[in-house]
Amino acid sequence: MTTGASHVLKKRLLLGITGGIAAYKAAELARLLTQGGIDVQVVMTQSACRFVGPVTFQSLTGNPVYSDLWETNAAQNMAHINLSRTVDMILVAPASADFIAGLAHGLADSLLATLCLARDCSLMIAPAMNRQMWENPATQRNLTMLRLDGIKIIGPASGEQACGEIGIGRMVEASVLAETVQAAFQTSSSLESKNVLVTAGPTFEAIDAVRGITNKSSGKMGYAIAQAAVEANAKVTLVSGPTCLAPPAVDKLIHVVSADDMLHAVQAEISETDIFISVAAVADYRVAKISSRKIKKSDKKFSVELIPNPDILLAVASLPRPPFCVGFAAETEDLEKNAEMKRRKKNLPLLVANLAQDAIGSDESELILLDDTGKHVLPKASKTEQARLLIKHISLLYKR
Ligand code: CTP
């Protein structure tokens, strides 16, 4: 885990640049994408470096630029492997006729070509070439193969070309490409057709017919998260302990009282669940013997035996094929240390930590997200806003 804090996970784009005069337009593209809040990682082919210097892109994106497949430095080799594993999308702009031909045939003769071949994210290309090269049947054949492979082809545009000819083959303008990338990312942060299960609120563990023990929890965060998941087009089931809140428009609402009820409700839904977000403040103990009648008071000391409740999140995360599990930790001290320990103990891809004294009952909170990419701070904001950012973060992690 890295130690440096960052804000909510940024979308990551690998911008591949191949050799062609349109490479100069890629500098403007890198600037627009970076300004638009995208973490841009540039990879250039050797011939692209003849048109524009890597330093230009390094300055514009703030990230090192890679071009050499044979880099021997160990750290950089690792980075090479990770590049295609950690980005959300690859855009090759400009994509030359030669690069397109290699891509269509699965060649891995450059770092960029290798990364395109070894990816598990979507790939878009913006071709740029002389009009005759574009019209050549060989190029068109290659493009047909790329389309069949699910690669999105943007452009080219027509107009005056660098060689002085007029026709189709110019790279689409940087501003249009930047908008296309943003639009594609917008769709990718949706949870369309995903089943999300959220637990919220406290549980109530009866002592007798009228008394019980519970945790301090308003349910606001869990309800806001269920609402944000609905807004992201997920199919949402909310399992709620006792709260005074109006429920969001989820697909299924299940009211429960005790931790045991909550466990059963979750177990009944879990095989259909893609993402499980455990926000509920589940009581860690319950009363060993509940009295069905109201216990009468007396002057004598009174004690109840408490036995541990099942840990619902741990049970779900320990399933042989668990859904993507998100846990919460409200701590009064040593927030990050305790939270990271909980994350590891329960083997969670994501844990959301907050200070109990700040969060409980309040409409605002500061959240710290701990995942395998490090620590991300969501500064104090309304629980509605925090929930939306959290859902975006979850959808990005889930899709990686
Ligand atoms: N949780 C659960 N079932 C329990 C207890 C907790 O599902 N019986 C979930 C909560 O919804 C939350 C996370 O586990 O997502 C909290 O982790 P945990 O270590 O249990 O936190 P605390 O109960 O606060 O633990 P401690 O009292 O030791 O700090």
Short mmCIF file of C-alpha atoms in Angstrom, two decimals, residues 150-392:
data_model
loop_
_atom_site.label_atom_id
_atom_site.label_comp_id
_atom_site.label_asym_id
_atom_site.label_seq_id
_atom_site.Cartn_x
_atom_site.Cartn_y
_atom_site.Cartn_z
CA GLY A 150 -14.40 -4.64 -30.39
CA ILE A 151 -11.88 -1.84 -30.85
CA LYS A 152 -13.53 1.57 -31.25
CA ILE A 153 -12.30 3.63 -34.17
CA ILE A 154 -12.69 7.40 -33.93
CA GLY A 155 -12.45 9.24 -37.23
CA PRO A 156 -10.47 10.05 -39.23
CA ALA A 157 -11.73 13.46 -40.37
CA SER A 158 -11.34 14.87 -43.83
CA GLY A 159 -9.66 18.09 -44.93
CA GLU A 160 -6.27 19.37 -45.91
CA GLN A 161 -3.47 16.97 -45.01
CA ALA A 162 0.11 17.64 -43.95
CA CYS A 163 1.30 16.40 -47.35
CA GLY A 164 -0.84 19.06 -49.07
CA GLU A 165 -3.46 16.62 -50.40
CA ILE A 166 -7.11 16.96 -49.53
CA GLY A 167 -9.15 13.98 -48.37
CA ILE A 168 -9.97 11.67 -45.49
CA GLY A 169 -7.18 10.75 -43.07
CA ARG A 170 -6.70 13.69 -40.67
CA MET A 171 -6.74 12.84 -36.97
CA VAL A 172 -9.94 13.98 -35.25
CA GLU A 173 -9.38 17.21 -33.28
CA ALA A 174 -7.97 16.87 -29.76
CA SER A 175 -11.06 18.49 -28.17
CA VAL A 176 -13.37 15.94 -29.83
CA LEU A 177 -11.15 13.05 -28.71
CA ALA A 178 -11.07 14.38 -25.14
CA GLU A 179 -14.88 14.59 -25.10
CA THR A 180 -15.16 11.05 -26.48
CA VAL A 181 -12.91 9.75 -23.71
CA GLN A 182 -14.88 11.61 -21.02
CA ALA A 183 -18.17 10.27 -22.40
CA ALA A 184 -16.81 6.71 -22.44
CA PHE A 185 -15.65 7.08 -18.83
CA GLN A 186 -19.03 8.47 -17.84
CA THR A 187 -20.72 5.31 -19.06
CA SER A 188 -18.09 3.15 -17.41
CA SER A 189 -18.80 4.58 -13.93
CA SER A 190 -22.38 3.36 -14.14
CA LEU A 191 -23.37 0.17 -12.35
CA GLU A 192 -25.93 -0.74 -15.02
CA SER A 193 -27.24 -4.29 -14.55
CA LYS A 194 -25.15 -4.83 -11.39
CA ASN A 195 -26.84 -6.14 -8.24
CA VAL A 196 -25.82 -4.10 -5.22
CA LEU A 197 -26.71 -5.16 -1.68
CA VAL A 198 -26.43 -2.54 1.08
CA THR A 199 -26.90 -3.05 4.83
CA ALA A 200 -27.71 0.09 6.82
CA GLY A 201 -28.66 1.38 10.25
CA PRO A 202 -28.17 -0.28 13.63
CA THR A 203 -29.36 -3.67 14.77
CA PHE A 204 -31.45 -4.03 17.93
CA GLU A 205 -30.85 -6.98 20.23
CA ALA A 206 -33.75 -7.64 22.56
CA ILE A 207 -33.27 -8.19 26.30
CA ASP A 208 -36.95 -8.64 27.05
CA ALA A 209 -40.30 -7.72 25.50
CA VAL A 210 -39.61 -3.96 25.73
CA ARG A 211 -35.88 -3.46 26.23
CA GLY A 212 -32.80 -4.07 24.18
CA ILE A 213 -29.25 -3.04 23.29
CA THR A 214 -28.31 -1.30 20.10
CA ASN A 215 -25.58 0.75 18.41
CA LYS A 216 -25.65 4.48 17.74
CA SER A 217 -26.42 4.77 14.03
CA SER A 218 -28.91 6.94 12.14
CA GLY A 219 -28.69 4.91 8.91
CA LYS A 220 -28.07 8.11 6.90
CA MET A 221 -24.82 6.93 5.27
CA GLY A 222 -26.20 3.54 4.26
CA TYR A 223 -29.37 5.09 2.84
CA ALA A 224 -27.33 7.71 0.92
CA ILE A 225 -25.17 4.93 -0.53
CA ALA A 226 -28.22 2.91 -1.58
CA GLN A 227 -29.60 6.07 -3.24
CA ALA A 228 -26.28 6.76 -5.04
CA ALA A 229 -26.22 3.16 -6.30
CA VAL A 230 -29.77 3.63 -7.65
CA GLU A 231 -28.59 6.82 -9.43
CA ALA A 232 -25.75 4.76 -10.97
CA ASN A 233 -28.43 2.44 -12.43
CA ALA A 234 -27.66 -0.53 -10.20
CA LYS A 235 -30.34 -2.93 -9.05
CA VAL A 236 -30.30 -2.20 -5.33
CA THR A 237 -31.43 -4.23 -2.33
CA LEU A 238 -31.36 -2.42 1.01
CA VAL A 239 -31.38 -4.43 4.23
CA SER A 240 -32.12 -1.94 6.97
CA GLY A 241 -32.10 -2.09 10.74
CA PRO A 242 -34.50 0.17 12.65
CA THR A 243 -34.19 3.83 11.49
CA CYS A 244 -36.49 6.86 11.25
CA LEU A 245 -35.51 7.59 7.64
CA ALA A 246 -37.64 7.62 4.50
CA PRO A 247 -36.17 4.83 2.33
CA PRO A 248 -34.70 5.57 -1.12
CA ALA A 249 -36.41 4.13 -4.22
CA VAL A 250 -34.51 0.82 -4.16
CA ASP A 251 -35.64 -2.32 -5.97
CA LYS A 252 -36.04 -4.25 -2.75
CA LEU A 253 -36.25 -3.05 0.85
CA ILE A 254 -35.95 -5.56 3.67
CA HIS A 255 -36.55 -4.39 7.24
CA VAL A 256 -34.76 -6.32 9.96
CA VAL A 257 -34.29 -5.87 13.67
CA SER A 258 -31.48 -8.07 15.01
CA ALA A 259 -28.06 -9.05 13.63
CA ASP A 260 -29.35 -12.58 13.17
CA ASP A 261 -32.28 -11.27 11.04
CA MET A 262 -29.82 -9.19 9.03
CA LEU A 263 -27.54 -12.18 8.45
CA HIS A 264 -30.46 -14.26 7.16
CA ALA A 265 -31.70 -11.47 4.88
CA VAL A 266 -28.17 -11.01 3.46
CA GLN A 267 -27.65 -14.76 3.01
CA ALA A 268 -30.91 -15.02 1.07
CA GLU A 269 -29.72 -12.34 -1.40
CA ILE A 270 -26.00 -12.97 -1.64
CA SER A 271 -25.83 -15.46 -4.51
CA GLU A 272 -27.35 -12.78 -6.79
CA THR A 273 -25.11 -9.99 -5.47
CA ASP A 274 -22.24 -8.43 -7.43
CA ILE A 275 -21.30 -5.78 -4.88
CA PHE A 276 -21.94 -5.98 -1.12
CA ILE A 277 -21.65 -2.73 0.85
CA SER A 278 -21.82 -3.39 4.58
CA VAL A 279 -22.64 -0.05 6.18
CA ALA A 280 -24.77 -1.34 9.06
CA ALA A 281 -23.58 -0.81 12.62
CA VAL A 282 -24.21 -4.39 13.62
CA ALA A 283 -24.30 -5.05 17.39
CA ASP A 284 -21.33 -7.25 18.18
CA TYR A 285 -23.21 -9.11 20.95
CA ARG A 286 -26.71 -10.29 21.66
CA VAL A 287 -28.44 -11.46 24.82
CA ALA A 288 -28.02 -15.20 25.46
CA LYS A 289 -31.55 -15.68 26.80
CA ILE A 290 -34.23 -13.20 25.76
CA SER A 291 -37.14 -12.92 28.18
CA SER A 292 -40.46 -12.98 26.37
CA ARG A 293 -42.02 -11.10 29.28
CA LYS A 294 -41.10 -7.66 30.56
CA ILE A 295 -38.53 -8.07 33.33
CA LYS A 296 -39.69 -6.33 36.51
CA LYS A 297 -37.25 -3.99 38.20
CA SER A 298 -35.90 -4.70 41.69
CA ASP A 299 -33.25 -3.24 44.04
CA LYS A 300 -30.83 -6.07 43.25
CA LYS A 301 -27.98 -5.99 40.76
CA PHE A 302 -29.03 -7.16 37.33
CA SER A 303 -26.82 -8.63 34.64
CA VAL A 304 -27.40 -10.19 31.27
CA GLU A 305 -25.17 -12.67 29.53
CA LEU A 306 -24.04 -11.51 26.11
CA ILE A 307 -22.88 -13.83 23.37
CA PRO A 308 -21.13 -12.79 20.14
CA ASN A 309 -23.23 -12.07 17.07
CA PRO A 310 -22.25 -13.45 13.68
CA ASP A 311 -19.99 -11.13 11.67
CA ILE A 312 -22.07 -10.69 8.53
CA LEU A 313 -19.39 -9.01 6.44
CA LEU A 314 -16.76 -11.57 7.42
CA ALA A 315 -19.16 -14.40 6.53
CA VAL A 316 -19.82 -12.90 3.07
CA ALA A 317 -16.17 -12.03 2.36
CA SER A 318 -15.16 -15.59 3.31
CA LEU A 319 -17.49 -17.24 0.78
CA PRO A 320 -15.65 -19.32 -1.87
CA ARG A 321 -16.77 -16.84 -4.55
CA PRO A 322 -17.53 -13.63 -2.67
CA PRO A 323 -19.08 -10.56 -4.27
CA PHE A 324 -16.98 -7.35 -4.30
CA CYS A 325 -17.11 -6.51 -0.57
CA VAL A 326 -16.95 -3.03 0.92
CA GLY A 327 -16.67 -2.62 4.69
CA PHE A 328 -17.00 0.37 6.99
CA ALA A 329 -15.05 1.16 10.12
CA ALA A 330 -16.01 3.85 12.59
CA GLU A 331 -13.17 4.35 15.03
CA THR A 332 -12.62 6.76 17.88
CA GLU A 333 -8.82 6.64 17.68
CA ASP A 334 -5.94 5.36 15.49
CA LEU A 335 -8.38 5.54 12.60
CA GLU A 336 -6.18 4.48 9.70
CA LYS A 337 -4.23 1.83 11.59
CA ASN A 338 -7.35 0.15 12.99
CA ALA A 339 -9.19 0.44 9.69
CA GLU A 340 -6.39 -1.09 7.63
CA MET A 341 -6.16 -3.93 10.17
CA LYS A 342 -9.89 -4.58 9.73
CA ARG A 343 -9.53 -4.51 5.96
CA ARG A 344 -6.81 -7.14 6.04
CA LYS A 345 -8.52 -9.27 8.68
CA LYS A 346 -11.70 -9.46 6.62
CA ASN A 347 -9.83 -9.59 3.30
CA LEU A 348 -11.76 -6.67 1.78
CA PRO A 349 -10.85 -4.95 -1.50
CA LEU A 350 -12.17 -1.68 -0.03
CA LEU A 351 -12.75 -0.34 3.47
CA VAL A 352 -14.27 3.05 4.26
CA ALA A 353 -13.05 4.59 7.51
CA ASN A 354 -14.39 7.52 9.47
CA LEU A 355 -14.14 8.96 12.93
CA ALA A 356 -17.12 7.79 14.99
CA GLN A 357 -17.38 11.08 16.88
CA ASP A 358 -17.63 13.04 13.56
CA ALA A 359 -19.90 10.73 11.66
CA ILE A 360 -22.65 9.35 13.86
CA GLY A 361 -25.96 11.17 13.33
CA SER A 362 -24.28 13.99 11.40
CA ASP A 363 -25.26 15.03 7.86
CA GLU A 364 -21.60 15.44 6.91
CA SER A 365 -18.52 13.28 7.19
CA GLU A 366 -14.92 12.94 6.08
CA LEU A 367 -14.17 9.53 4.65
CA ILE A 368 -10.90 7.70 4.14
CA LEU A 369 -11.00 4.97 1.52
CA LEU A 370 -8.41 2.21 1.90
CA ASP A 371 -7.85 -0.18 -0.97
CA ASP A 372 -5.01 -1.97 -2.75
CA THR A 373 -4.10 1.23 -4.62
CA GLY A 374 -3.56 3.14 -1.36
CA LYS A 375 -5.42 5.74 0.64
CA HIS A 376 -7.94 8.21 -0.76
CA VAL A 377 -9.38 11.01 1.31
CA LEU A 378 -12.86 12.36 0.64
CA PRO A 379 -12.80 15.71 2.47
CA LYS A 380 -15.75 16.69 4.67
CA ALA A 381 -18.95 16.98 2.61
CA SER A 382 -22.59 15.96 2.84
CA LYS A 383 -23.27 12.24 3.10
CA THR A 384 -25.18 12.46 -0.21
CA GLU A 385 -22.08 13.80 -2.01
CA GLN A 386 -19.77 11.34 -0.23
CA ALA A 387 -22.03 8.45 -1.21
CA ARG A 388 -21.89 9.44 -4.89
CA LEU A 389 -18.08 9.67 -4.83
CA LEU A 390 -17.87 6.37 -3.04
CA ILE A 391 -20.09 4.64 -5.61
CA LYS A 392 -17.88 6.04 -8.41
#
